[in-house]
Amino acid sequence: ITKKMTSSEMAKLFGLDLKMVDELYQYYILVNDSNLKLTIPEFTNFILTEVVTNSDYGSSFTPDQIEQLKLMNTFSNVDLITKNMTTQDLANLFGIDENLVKQVLLLKYSQKESTNSYTIEQFLTALQKINPSIDIATLKGKIEALGLDTTTPYTESELASALKQDPKTIFPIYAYLDLNSDVSNNWSATPDEFIYLILTNSDREEIKNNENINLDKLNLLSTIMKSSINHTEFTSQELAQVTGINLDSMKKLYTLYQSVKTNPTLTPQEFVQFILSHKQDSMLVNYISQDTTQKLNLINQVMNSSMANKKYNSYELSKLLGIDLERVNLLYSLYQTTYINHNATISVKELVNFLLNDVSKNDEYKDSISEDQLTKLNAINQIMNDSINGISYTSNQMYNHIRSLTNDIEKNMINLVYLYYGSNNQYNQTWEMTIENFVNFLNDDILSDERFEEFIDGDMKTNIIDAKKTIKEVKKMLVGKNYSRIVLNTTLQQESKKTFQFIKDMKKQLGMNLDDFYVIGNSPMAYEMSQTFQSELNFITILTMFAIFVVVAFTFKSVIIPSILVLIIQCAVYLTMGILSFTGDNVYFISLLIVQSILMGATIDYAILYTSYYLENRKKLDRKEAIKASYNQSIHTILTSSSILIIVTLVIANFASAIAAKICKTISAGTLCSTILILLLLPAVLACFDRFITRKRSK
């Protein structure tokens, strides 16, 4: 009775239409005239978004009222009304001509210094238009007497200083000149500032007599903007005065806002008493019939007596509720037995025996027990006797007994209960099962058992079947006829001293018979190659150098030239390895061998090209000129070829994977080092050994 309830809870309690209860709640708020206060943005947003669009309330607004609310909503937007706008934006917002906007903003910019410069001729022309009574000719003569050029543009400060005038006296003339130039297109003001300029200068002729300016409307908009900026809150009466909306309509809108936004609550007692006290009001008179009034009076009397804890005898209560006195007496006896003389007890077995042995065999009462009820009583009696005697049932026996009591329990459910009982009371912790056995059991037994159908949906069944297939497929990958696969993961680096020591210790513990096991992977492969790395690298290096030495020596018919070229390219190889080491990068063993061969073979061509030009030019030029000429003849070819090799291998290194990327990246770096050494070091070396490599040819 005293619980505060929302309209939906109250409608459910009394079985009333929710819409009607909502209207009663709104009327309650209206009658009690709450002190709710709203800002204009809160009010207009609510009306436009939740009232006008509602089919129950929207029809009560005329198009003119909706437009007025939209206008109020627009000019209550603080972000909009405090935004600096151009003259075009202001014209669009207020729906007036842009020239009129500029005329208003002229009042603002007449108080500011212009950014433009104007000639004295332009200044005097504007001054005459502003004040026709001024003698321009005399004034012009005085200005010329000061030695000022009338055709030179001056800023306001410059002109004021030349005329020895206060700059503020010149501001209006320059603002007038700006008005008639493109500068006025850059004028701006906030909507609030724009309206303030109009209202504070409303007595000026250009504003007072302009039919496009509605001062009453602008006063309203000014009030709306100021209250929105200051977040001013209004009661319904205050907002009605501001907006000119009828007070009764405004009160209804405030009531609707409070009922929608605050979700008001009433107690059932307040709700009923309010309806009874206002049943003759025009709002409720059509809702409250005489029958409804009687019911509400009864409910109100019951609630009041409950609050006062008033007690009734059976006669008073039968009269109050309109119930037969004999039935009330029976209820009073039941209440007496239940709550007062509660020590009068009877067991279930005694009750069942009483019903079977006395009631069912008594001619006066036996018709009150049907055959079905009698069957169930006999089944209950049998179960109680067996329980007392400690007799246990199988699942089939239990199902037969319970089936005589109800048809709602299926045999499968009884079987599942027995399984659940066994899992809780007969489970052995030593039982073990592999995952494969578990998944196979699910597929072969559980999925085909109808008892579990309702517990296994389609997705679960698919997962169980897929699990069996996965185990079968993966088992083929891990377990073979002669060997099984073991995958070993470590936190060690792919190649390091710790990694190699770990592999060495692991092999030692496994034994040295390689027929029993194979250790494979990137790290074991690197370990095996590290055992022969030094000897193989030296062999490849010497073999490559010797082969190229022979070819170059045959080409130049010299021993010194091939020695120089091979050593420079080999130096580039070592330089590349050093750079990779210092930058923290690593190189696969196989990558190093490949790069050694490719760099020696590919970049030796650049050295041969330059050396050939040098020897040729040396026949006619001295050493310095020969070096320059050789550069001019070979640098284009060397840079073109080397750039292609550097860029292509670098691109591949960024898109390839693993060993291919390492090889391409190392070739790119090696080619760059070789090119630099050939262009910077080789000419100097050739110049140093010039007397040895050119002596025979000069002779």
PDB file of N, CA, C and O in Angstrom, residues 8-76:
ATOM      1  N   SER A   8       3.415   1.907 -14.978  1.00  0.00           N
ATOM      2  CA  SER A   8       3.285   0.531 -15.476  1.00  0.00           C
ATOM      3  C   SER A   8       3.027  -0.439 -14.328  1.00  0.00           C
ATOM      4  O   SER A   8       2.226  -1.380 -14.448  1.00  0.00           O
ATOM      5  N   GLU A   9       3.716  -0.227 -13.183  1.00  0.00           N
ATOM      6  CA  GLU A   9       3.482  -1.103 -12.016  1.00  0.00           C
ATOM      7  C   GLU A   9       2.064  -0.923 -11.482  1.00  0.00           C
ATOM      8  O   GLU A   9       1.404  -1.902 -11.094  1.00  0.00           O
ATOM      9  N   MET A  10       1.581   0.317 -11.458  1.00  0.00           N
ATOM     10  CA  MET A  10       0.231   0.590 -10.954  1.00  0.00           C
ATOM     11  C   MET A  10      -0.825  -0.017 -11.879  1.00  0.00           C
ATOM     12  O   MET A  10      -1.822  -0.587 -11.414  1.00  0.00           O
ATOM     13  N   ALA A  11      -0.597   0.076 -13.202  1.00  0.00           N
ATOM     14  CA  ALA A  11      -1.546  -0.507 -14.155  1.00  0.00           C
ATOM     15  C   ALA A  11      -1.615  -2.020 -13.997  1.00  0.00           C
ATOM     16  O   ALA A  11      -2.698  -2.627 -14.054  1.00  0.00           O
ATOM     17  N   LYS A  12      -0.470  -2.645 -13.753  1.00  0.00           N
ATOM     18  CA  LYS A  12      -0.434  -4.096 -13.560  1.00  0.00           C
ATOM     19  C   LYS A  12      -1.128  -4.485 -12.256  1.00  0.00           C
ATOM     20  O   LYS A  12      -1.842  -5.492 -12.192  1.00  0.00           O
ATOM     21  N   LEU A  13      -0.954  -3.682 -11.194  1.00  0.00           N
ATOM     22  CA  LEU A  13      -1.550  -3.988  -9.893  1.00  0.00           C
ATOM     23  C   LEU A  13      -3.078  -3.969  -9.964  1.00  0.00           C
ATOM     24  O   LEU A  13      -3.751  -4.884  -9.474  1.00  0.00           O
ATOM     25  N   PHE A  14      -3.649  -2.940 -10.595  1.00  0.00           N
ATOM     26  CA  PHE A  14      -5.105  -2.793 -10.628  1.00  0.00           C
ATOM     27  C   PHE A  14      -5.738  -3.344 -11.905  1.00  0.00           C
ATOM     28  O   PHE A  14      -6.953  -3.275 -12.067  1.00  0.00           O
ATOM     29  N   GLY A  15      -4.910  -3.859 -12.826  1.00  0.00           N
ATOM     30  CA  GLY A  15      -5.456  -4.406 -14.070  1.00  0.00           C
ATOM     31  C   GLY A  15      -6.055  -3.339 -14.964  1.00  0.00           C
ATOM     32  O   GLY A  15      -7.063  -3.573 -15.626  1.00  0.00           O
ATOM     33  N   LEU A  16      -5.439  -2.149 -14.981  1.00  0.00           N
ATOM     34  CA  LEU A  16      -5.953  -1.031 -15.772  1.00  0.00           C
ATOM     35  C   LEU A  16      -5.128  -0.848 -17.037  1.00  0.00           C
ATOM     36  O   LEU A  16      -4.005  -1.335 -17.153  1.00  0.00           O
ATOM     37  N   ASP A  17      -5.712  -0.093 -17.993  1.00  0.00           N
ATOM     38  CA  ASP A  17      -5.016   0.216 -19.237  1.00  0.00           C
ATOM     39  C   ASP A  17      -3.854   1.176 -18.938  1.00  0.00           C
ATOM     40  O   ASP A  17      -4.030   2.202 -18.259  1.00  0.00           O
ATOM     41  N   LEU A  18      -2.655   0.844 -19.433  1.00  0.00           N
ATOM     42  CA  LEU A  18      -1.457   1.627 -19.127  1.00  0.00           C
ATOM     43  C   LEU A  18      -1.593   3.061 -19.624  1.00  0.00           C
ATOM     44  O   LEU A  18      -1.171   4.008 -18.953  1.00  0.00           O
ATOM     45  N   LYS A  19      -2.167   3.238 -20.810  1.00  0.00           N
ATOM     46  CA  LYS A  19      -2.320   4.585 -21.356  1.00  0.00           C
ATOM     47  C   LYS A  19      -3.178   5.448 -20.440  1.00  0.00           C
ATOM     48  O   LYS A  19      -2.881   6.624 -20.195  1.00  0.00           O
ATOM     49  N   MET A  20      -4.257   4.864 -19.903  1.00  0.00           N
ATOM     50  CA  MET A  20      -5.137   5.609 -19.009  1.00  0.00           C
ATOM     51  C   MET A  20      -4.397   5.975 -17.716  1.00  0.00           C
ATOM     52  O   MET A  20      -4.515   7.095 -17.207  1.00  0.00           O
ATOM     53  N   VAL A  21      -3.596   5.043 -17.189  1.00  0.00           N
ATOM     54  CA  VAL A  21      -2.862   5.317 -15.955  1.00  0.00           C
ATOM     55  C   VAL A  21      -1.820   6.402 -16.196  1.00  0.00           C
ATOM     56  O   VAL A  21      -1.602   7.268 -15.344  1.00  0.00           O
ATOM     57  N   ASP A  22      -1.159   6.374 -17.369  1.00  0.00           N
ATOM     58  CA  ASP A  22      -0.200   7.440 -17.702  1.00  0.00           C
ATOM     59  C   ASP A  22      -0.881   8.800 -17.679  1.00  0.00           C
ATOM     60  O   ASP A  22      -0.325   9.787 -17.164  1.00  0.00           O
ATOM     61  N   GLU A  23      -2.091   8.868 -18.243  1.00  0.00           N
ATOM     62  CA  GLU A  23      -2.820  10.135 -18.260  1.00  0.00           C
ATOM     63  C   GLU A  23      -3.206  10.563 -16.838  1.00  0.00           C
ATOM     64  O   GLU A  23      -3.179  11.751 -16.508  1.00  0.00           O
ATOM     65  N   LEU A  24      -3.562   9.593 -15.983  1.00  0.00           N
ATOM     66  CA  LEU A  24      -3.903   9.915 -14.595  1.00  0.00           C
ATOM     67  C   LEU A  24      -2.676  10.447 -13.852  1.00  0.00           C
ATOM     68  O   LEU A  24      -2.774  11.387 -13.062  1.00  0.00           O
ATOM     69  N   TYR A  25      -1.514   9.837 -14.111  1.00  0.00           N
ATOM     70  CA  TYR A  25      -0.278  10.314 -13.484  1.00  0.00           C
ATOM     71  C   TYR A  25       0.028  11.737 -13.938  1.00  0.00           C
ATOM     72  O   TYR A  25       0.448  12.582 -13.136  1.00  0.00           O
ATOM     73  N   GLN A  26      -0.165  12.011 -15.240  1.00  0.00           N
ATOM     74  CA  GLN A  26       0.081  13.362 -15.757  1.00  0.00           C
ATOM     75  C   GLN A  26      -0.880  14.367 -15.121  1.00  0.00           C
ATOM     76  O   GLN A  26      -0.489  15.488 -14.761  1.00  0.00           O
ATOM     77  N   TYR A  27      -2.129  13.948 -14.969  1.00  0.00           N
ATOM     78  CA  TYR A  27      -3.115  14.834 -14.354  1.00  0.00           C
ATOM     79  C   TYR A  27      -2.767  15.092 -12.889  1.00  0.00           C
ATOM     80  O   TYR A  27      -2.937  16.201 -12.375  1.00  0.00           O
ATOM     81  N   TYR A  28      -2.243  14.079 -12.199  1.00  0.00           N
ATOM     82  CA  TYR A  28      -1.824  14.227 -10.804  1.00  0.00           C
ATOM     83  C   TYR A  28      -0.731  15.286 -10.695  1.00  0.00           C
ATOM     84  O   TYR A  28      -0.767  16.149  -9.811  1.00  0.00           O
ATOM     85  N   ILE A  29       0.248  15.219 -11.616  1.00  0.00           N
ATOM     86  CA  ILE A  29       1.338  16.202 -11.597  1.00  0.00           C
ATOM     87  C   ILE A  29       0.804  17.598 -11.893  1.00  0.00           C
ATOM     88  O   ILE A  29       1.201  18.589 -11.273  1.00  0.00           O
ATOM     89  N   LEU A  30      -0.138  17.684 -12.859  1.00  0.00           N
ATOM     90  CA  LEU A  30      -0.713  18.975 -13.240  1.00  0.00           C
ATOM     91  C   LEU A  30      -1.472  19.605 -12.077  1.00  0.00           C
ATOM     92  O   LEU A  30      -1.335  20.795 -11.796  1.00  0.00           O
ATOM     93  N   VAL A  31      -2.280  18.789 -11.359  1.00  0.00           N
ATOM     94  CA  VAL A  31      -3.077  19.300 -10.243  1.00  0.00           C
ATOM     95  C   VAL A  31      -2.175  19.776  -9.108  1.00  0.00           C
ATOM     96  O   VAL A  31      -2.416  20.810  -8.484  1.00  0.00           O
ATOM     97  N   ASN A  32      -1.096  19.008  -8.849  1.00  0.00           N
ATOM     98  CA  ASN A  32      -0.213  19.347  -7.731  1.00  0.00           C
ATOM     99  C   ASN A  32       0.799  20.429  -8.086  1.00  0.00           C
ATOM    100  O   ASN A  32       1.554  20.870  -7.215  1.00  0.00           O
ATOM    101  N   ASP A  33       0.874  20.817  -9.391  1.00  0.00           N
ATOM    102  CA  ASP A  33       1.677  21.966  -9.843  1.00  0.00           C
ATOM    103  C   ASP A  33       3.098  21.935  -9.264  1.00  0.00           C
ATOM    104  O   ASP A  33       3.461  22.709  -8.395  1.00  0.00           O
ATOM    105  N   SER A  34       3.921  21.005  -9.811  1.00  0.00           N
ATOM    106  CA  SER A  34       5.294  20.846  -9.320  1.00  0.00           C
ATOM    107  C   SER A  34       6.129  22.081  -9.675  1.00  0.00           C
ATOM    108  O   SER A  34       5.776  22.868 -10.547  1.00  0.00           O
ATOM    109  N   ASN A  35       7.233  22.232  -8.974  1.00  0.00           N
ATOM    110  CA  ASN A  35       8.124  23.378  -9.180  1.00  0.00           C
ATOM    111  C   ASN A  35       9.221  23.062 -10.184  1.00  0.00           C
ATOM    112  O   ASN A  35      10.359  23.526 -10.043  1.00  0.00           O
ATOM    113  N   LEU A  36       8.897  22.261 -11.179  1.00  0.00           N
ATOM    114  CA  LEU A  36       9.886  21.875 -12.188  1.00  0.00           C
ATOM    115  C   LEU A  36      10.374  23.113 -12.951  1.00  0.00           C
ATOM    116  O   LEU A  36       9.590  23.970 -13.338  1.00  0.00           O
ATOM    117  N   LYS A  37      11.691  23.181 -13.165  1.00  0.00           N
ATOM    118  CA  LYS A  37      12.291  24.249 -13.960  1.00  0.00           C
ATOM    119  C   LYS A  37      13.082  23.634 -15.103  1.00  0.00           C
ATOM    120  O   LYS A  37      13.771  22.630 -14.912  1.00  0.00           O
ATOM    121  N   LEU A  38      12.982  24.260 -16.295  1.00  0.00           N
ATOM    122  CA  LEU A  38      13.679  23.768 -17.483  1.00  0.00           C
ATOM    123  C   LEU A  38      14.406  24.922 -18.156  1.00  0.00           C
ATOM    124  O   LEU A  38      13.948  26.067 -18.121  1.00  0.00           O
ATOM    125  N   THR A  39      15.531  24.590 -18.779  1.00  0.00           N
ATOM    126  CA  THR A  39      16.170  25.555 -19.669  1.00  0.00           C
ATOM    127  C   THR A  39      15.462  25.513 -21.014  1.00  0.00           C
ATOM    128  O   THR A  39      14.756  24.535 -21.330  1.00  0.00           O
ATOM    129  N   ILE A  40      15.633  26.540 -21.817  1.00  0.00           N
ATOM    130  CA  ILE A  40      14.971  26.568 -23.132  1.00  0.00           C
ATOM    131  C   ILE A  40      15.451  25.425 -24.022  1.00  0.00           C
ATOM    132  O   ILE A  40      14.639  24.775 -24.693  1.00  0.00           O
ATOM    133  N   PRO A  41      16.783  25.087 -24.075  1.00  0.00           N
ATOM    134  CA  PRO A  41      17.195  23.937 -24.894  1.00  0.00           C
ATOM    135  C   PRO A  41      16.543  22.631 -24.446  1.00  0.00           C
ATOM    136  O   PRO A  41      16.136  21.816 -25.275  1.00  0.00           O
ATOM    137  N   GLU A  42      16.423  22.426 -23.115  1.00  0.00           N
ATOM    138  CA  GLU A  42      15.767  21.208 -22.621  1.00  0.00           C
ATOM    139  C   GLU A  42      14.309  21.175 -23.073  1.00  0.00           C
ATOM    140  O   GLU A  42      13.805  20.134 -23.525  1.00  0.00           O
ATOM    141  N   PHE A  43      13.637  22.306 -22.965  1.00  0.00           N
ATOM    142  CA  PHE A  43      12.228  22.372 -23.316  1.00  0.00           C
ATOM    143  C   PHE A  43      12.007  22.132 -24.810  1.00  0.00           C
ATOM    144  O   PHE A  43      11.211  21.274 -25.206  1.00  0.00           O
ATOM    145  N   THR A  44      12.739  22.859 -25.670  1.00  0.00           N
ATOM    146  CA  THR A  44      12.516  22.740 -27.117  1.00  0.00           C
ATOM    147  C   THR A  44      12.940  21.371 -27.651  1.00  0.00           C
ATOM    148  O   THR A  44      12.271  20.802 -28.506  1.00  0.00           O
ATOM    149  N   ASN A  45      14.069  20.828 -27.147  1.00  0.00           N
ATOM    150  CA  ASN A  45      14.506  19.498 -27.596  1.00  0.00           C
ATOM    151  C   ASN A  45      13.470  18.448 -27.255  1.00  0.00           C
ATOM    152  O   ASN A  45      13.175  17.558 -28.055  1.00  0.00           O
ATOM    153  N   PHE A  46      12.898  18.552 -26.050  1.00  0.00           N
ATOM    154  CA  PHE A  46      11.886  17.573 -25.636  1.00  0.00           C
ATOM    155  C   PHE A  46      10.641  17.669 -26.520  1.00  0.00           C
ATOM    156  O   PHE A  46      10.112  16.655 -26.990  1.00  0.00           O
ATOM    157  N   ILE A  47      10.171  18.892 -26.753  1.00  0.00           N
ATOM    158  CA  ILE A  47       8.943  19.065 -27.543  1.00  0.00           C
ATOM    159  C   ILE A  47       9.154  18.567 -28.969  1.00  0.00           C
ATOM    160  O   ILE A  47       8.315  17.839 -29.519  1.00  0.00           O
ATOM    161  N   LEU A  48      10.289  18.924 -29.590  1.00  0.00           N
ATOM    162  CA  LEU A  48      10.511  18.596 -31.003  1.00  0.00           C
ATOM    163  C   LEU A  48      10.843  17.126 -31.215  1.00  0.00           C
ATOM    164  O   LEU A  48      10.490  16.554 -32.248  1.00  0.00           O
ATOM    165  N   THR A  49      11.540  16.499 -30.265  1.00  0.00           N
ATOM    166  CA  THR A  49      11.987  15.110 -30.474  1.00  0.00           C
ATOM    167  C   THR A  49      11.017  14.080 -29.927  1.00  0.00           C
ATOM    168  O   THR A  49      10.930  12.972 -30.449  1.00  0.00           O
ATOM    169  N   GLU A  50      10.256  14.438 -28.857  1.00  0.00           N
ATOM    170  CA  GLU A  50       9.435  13.419 -28.217  1.00  0.00           C
ATOM    171  C   GLU A  50       7.944  13.735 -28.177  1.00  0.00           C
ATOM    172  O   GLU A  50       7.146  12.837 -27.926  1.00  0.00           O
ATOM    173  N   VAL A  51       7.579  14.998 -28.395  1.00  0.00           N
ATOM    174  CA  VAL A  51       6.155  15.349 -28.326  1.00  0.00           C
ATOM    175  C   VAL A  51       5.568  15.519 -29.726  1.00  0.00           C
ATOM    176  O   VAL A  51       4.572  14.882 -30.072  1.00  0.00           O
ATOM    177  N   VAL A  52       6.209  16.372 -30.535  1.00  0.00           N
ATOM    178  CA  VAL A  52       5.682  16.639 -31.885  1.00  0.00           C
ATOM    179  C   VAL A  52       5.646  15.368 -32.720  1.00  0.00           C
ATOM    180  O   VAL A  52       4.727  15.163 -33.518  1.00  0.00           O
ATOM    181  N   THR A  53       6.657  14.503 -32.537  1.00  0.00           N
ATOM    182  CA  THR A  53       6.722  13.259 -33.321  1.00  0.00           C
ATOM    183  C   THR A  53       5.816  12.168 -32.782  1.00  0.00           C
ATOM    184  O   THR A  53       5.686  11.119 -33.403  1.00  0.00           O
ATOM    185  N   ASN A  54       5.199  12.390 -31.614  1.00  0.00           N
ATOM    186  CA  ASN A  54       4.314  11.384 -31.006  1.00  0.00           C
ATOM    187  C   ASN A  54       2.907  11.555 -31.551  1.00  0.00           C
ATOM    188  O   ASN A  54       2.334  12.649 -31.524  1.00  0.00           O
ATOM    189  N   SER A  55       2.328  10.461 -32.025  1.00  0.00           N
ATOM    190  CA  SER A  55       0.995  10.528 -32.641  1.00  0.00           C
ATOM    191  C   SER A  55      -0.078  10.964 -31.651  1.00  0.00           C
ATOM    192  O   SER A  55      -1.110  11.516 -32.042  1.00  0.00           O
ATOM    193  N   ASP A  56       0.150  10.724 -30.346  1.00  0.00           N
ATOM    194  CA  ASP A  56      -0.863  11.073 -29.345  1.00  0.00           C
ATOM    195  C   ASP A  56      -0.859  12.567 -29.024  1.00  0.00           C
ATOM    196  O   ASP A  56      -1.876  13.115 -28.601  1.00  0.00           O
ATOM    197  N   TYR A  57       0.288  13.240 -29.186  1.00  0.00           N
ATOM    198  CA  TYR A  57       0.397  14.637 -28.793  1.00  0.00           C
ATOM    199  C   TYR A  57       0.703  15.566 -29.965  1.00  0.00           C
ATOM    200  O   TYR A  57       0.398  16.756 -29.910  1.00  0.00           O
ATOM    201  N   GLY A  58       1.327  15.059 -31.027  1.00  0.00           N
ATOM    202  CA  GLY A  58       1.804  15.915 -32.105  1.00  0.00           C
ATOM    203  C   GLY A  58       0.697  16.681 -32.810  1.00  0.00           C
ATOM    204  O   GLY A  58       0.900  17.795 -33.283  1.00  0.00           O
ATOM    205  N   SER A  59      -0.497  16.104 -32.888  1.00  0.00           N
ATOM    206  CA  SER A  59      -1.589  16.746 -33.622  1.00  0.00           C
ATOM    207  C   SER A  59      -2.084  18.019 -32.942  1.00  0.00           C
ATOM    208  O   SER A  59      -2.794  18.817 -33.546  1.00  0.00           O
ATOM    209  N   SER A  60      -1.731  18.225 -31.673  1.00  0.00           N
ATOM    210  CA  SER A  60      -2.208  19.409 -30.950  1.00  0.00           C
ATOM    211  C   SER A  60      -1.398  20.661 -31.275  1.00  0.00           C
ATOM    212  O   SER A  60      -1.723  21.742 -30.800  1.00  0.00           O
ATOM    213  N   PHE A  61      -0.327  20.515 -32.078  1.00  0.00           N
ATOM    214  CA  PHE A  61       0.517  21.658 -32.438  1.00  0.00           C
ATOM    215  C   PHE A  61       0.228  22.095 -33.872  1.00  0.00           C
ATOM    216  O   PHE A  61       0.169  21.257 -34.783  1.00  0.00           O
ATOM    217  N   THR A  62       0.054  23.413 -34.058  1.00  0.00           N
ATOM    218  CA  THR A  62      -0.159  23.948 -35.405  1.00  0.00           C
ATOM    219  C   THR A  62       1.196  24.078 -36.101  1.00  0.00           C
ATOM    220  O   THR A  62       2.244  24.134 -35.427  1.00  0.00           O
ATOM    221  N   PRO A  63       1.211  24.171 -37.440  1.00  0.00           N
ATOM    222  CA  PRO A  63       2.491  24.362 -38.150  1.00  0.00           C
ATOM    223  C   PRO A  63       3.249  25.612 -37.684  1.00  0.00           C
ATOM    224  O   PRO A  63       4.476  25.595 -37.582  1.00  0.00           O
ATOM    225  N   ASP A  64       2.516  26.714 -37.380  1.00  0.00           N
ATOM    226  CA  ASP A  64       3.179  27.941 -36.924  1.00  0.00           C
ATOM    227  C   ASP A  64       3.861  27.727 -35.575  1.00  0.00           C
ATOM    228  O   ASP A  64       4.975  28.236 -35.331  1.00  0.00           O
ATOM    229  N   GLN A  65       3.188  26.972 -34.687  1.00  0.00           N
ATOM    230  CA  GLN A  65       3.792  26.700 -33.378  1.00  0.00           C
ATOM    231  C   GLN A  65       5.047  25.837 -33.524  1.00  0.00           C
ATOM    232  O   GLN A  65       6.041  26.048 -32.827  1.00  0.00           O
ATOM    233  N   ILE A  66       4.984  24.879 -34.428  1.00  0.00           N
ATOM    234  CA  ILE A  66       6.147  24.007 -34.651  1.00  0.00           C
ATOM    235  C   ILE A  66       7.314  24.827 -35.195  1.00  0.00           C
ATOM    236  O   ILE A  66       8.470  24.639 -34.777  1.00  0.00           O
ATOM    237  N   GLU A  67       7.031  25.738 -36.131  1.00  0.00           N
ATOM    238  CA  GLU A  67       8.093  26.590 -36.674  1.00  0.00           C
ATOM    239  C   GLU A  67       8.695  27.481 -35.589  1.00  0.00           C
ATOM    240  O   GLU A  67       9.910  27.701 -35.541  1.00  0.00           O
ATOM    241  N   GLN A  68       7.830  27.999 -34.692  1.00  0.00           N
ATOM    242  CA  GLN A  68       8.321  28.836 -33.602  1.00  0.00           C
ATOM    243  C   GLN A  68       9.226  28.024 -32.671  1.00  0.00           C
ATOM    244  O   GLN A  68      10.268  28.499 -32.223  1.00  0.00           O
ATOM    245  N   LEU A  69       8.829  26.781 -32.390  1.00  0.00           N
ATOM    246  CA  LEU A  69       9.643  25.915 -31.523  1.00  0.00           C
ATOM    247  C   LEU A  69      10.982  25.594 -32.184  1.00  0.00           C
ATOM    248  O   LEU A  69      12.022  25.536 -31.518  1.00  0.00           O
ATOM    249  N   LYS A  70      10.960  25.356 -33.508  1.00  0.00           N
ATOM    250  CA  LYS A  70      12.207  25.089 -34.227  1.00  0.00           C
ATOM    251  C   LYS A  70      13.135  26.306 -34.174  1.00  0.00           C
ATOM    252  O   LYS A  70      14.357  26.169 -34.023  1.00  0.00           O
ATOM    253  N   LEU A  71      12.534  27.504 -34.320  1.00  0.00           N
ATOM    254  CA  LEU A  71      13.325  28.733 -34.249  1.00  0.00           C
ATOM    255  C   LEU A  71      13.942  28.883 -32.858  1.00  0.00           C
ATOM    256  O   LEU A  71      15.128  29.215 -32.715  1.00  0.00           O
ATOM    257  N   MET A  72      13.135  28.621 -31.812  1.00  0.00           N
ATOM    258  CA  MET A  72      13.645  28.680 -30.440  1.00  0.00           C
ATOM    259  C   MET A  72      14.768  27.671 -30.239  1.00  0.00           C
ATOM    260  O   MET A  72      15.779  27.965 -29.590  1.00  0.00           O
ATOM    261  N   ASN A  73      14.587  26.476 -30.796  1.00  0.00           N
ATOM    262  CA  ASN A  73      15.601  25.422 -30.646  1.00  0.00           C
ATOM    263  C   ASN A  73      16.909  25.821 -31.331  1.00  0.00           C
ATOM    264  O   ASN A  73      18.002  25.583 -30.814  1.00  0.00           O
ATOM    265  N   THR A  74      16.767  26.453 -32.513  1.00  0.00           N
ATOM    266  CA  THR A  74      17.970  26.890 -33.250  1.00  0.00           C
ATOM    267  C   THR A  74      18.752  27.928 -32.458  1.00  0.00           C
ATOM    268  O   THR A  74      19.980  27.829 -32.311  1.00  0.00           O
ATOM    269  N   PHE A  75      18.044  28.928 -31.916  1.00  0.00           N
ATOM    270  CA  PHE A  75      18.722  30.032 -31.239  1.00  0.00           C
ATOM    271  C   PHE A  75      18.965  29.756 -29.753  1.00  0.00           C
ATOM    272  O   PHE A  75      19.354  30.653 -29.020  1.00  0.00           O
ATOM    273  N   SER A  76      18.723  28.503 -29.322  1.00  0.00           N
ATOM    274  CA  SER A  76      19.118  28.100 -27.967  1.00  0.00           C
ATOM    275  C   SER A  76      20.352  27.206 -28.003  1.00  0.00           C
ATOM    276  O   SER A  76      20.815  26.742 -26.968  1.00  0.00           O
TER     277      SER A  76
END
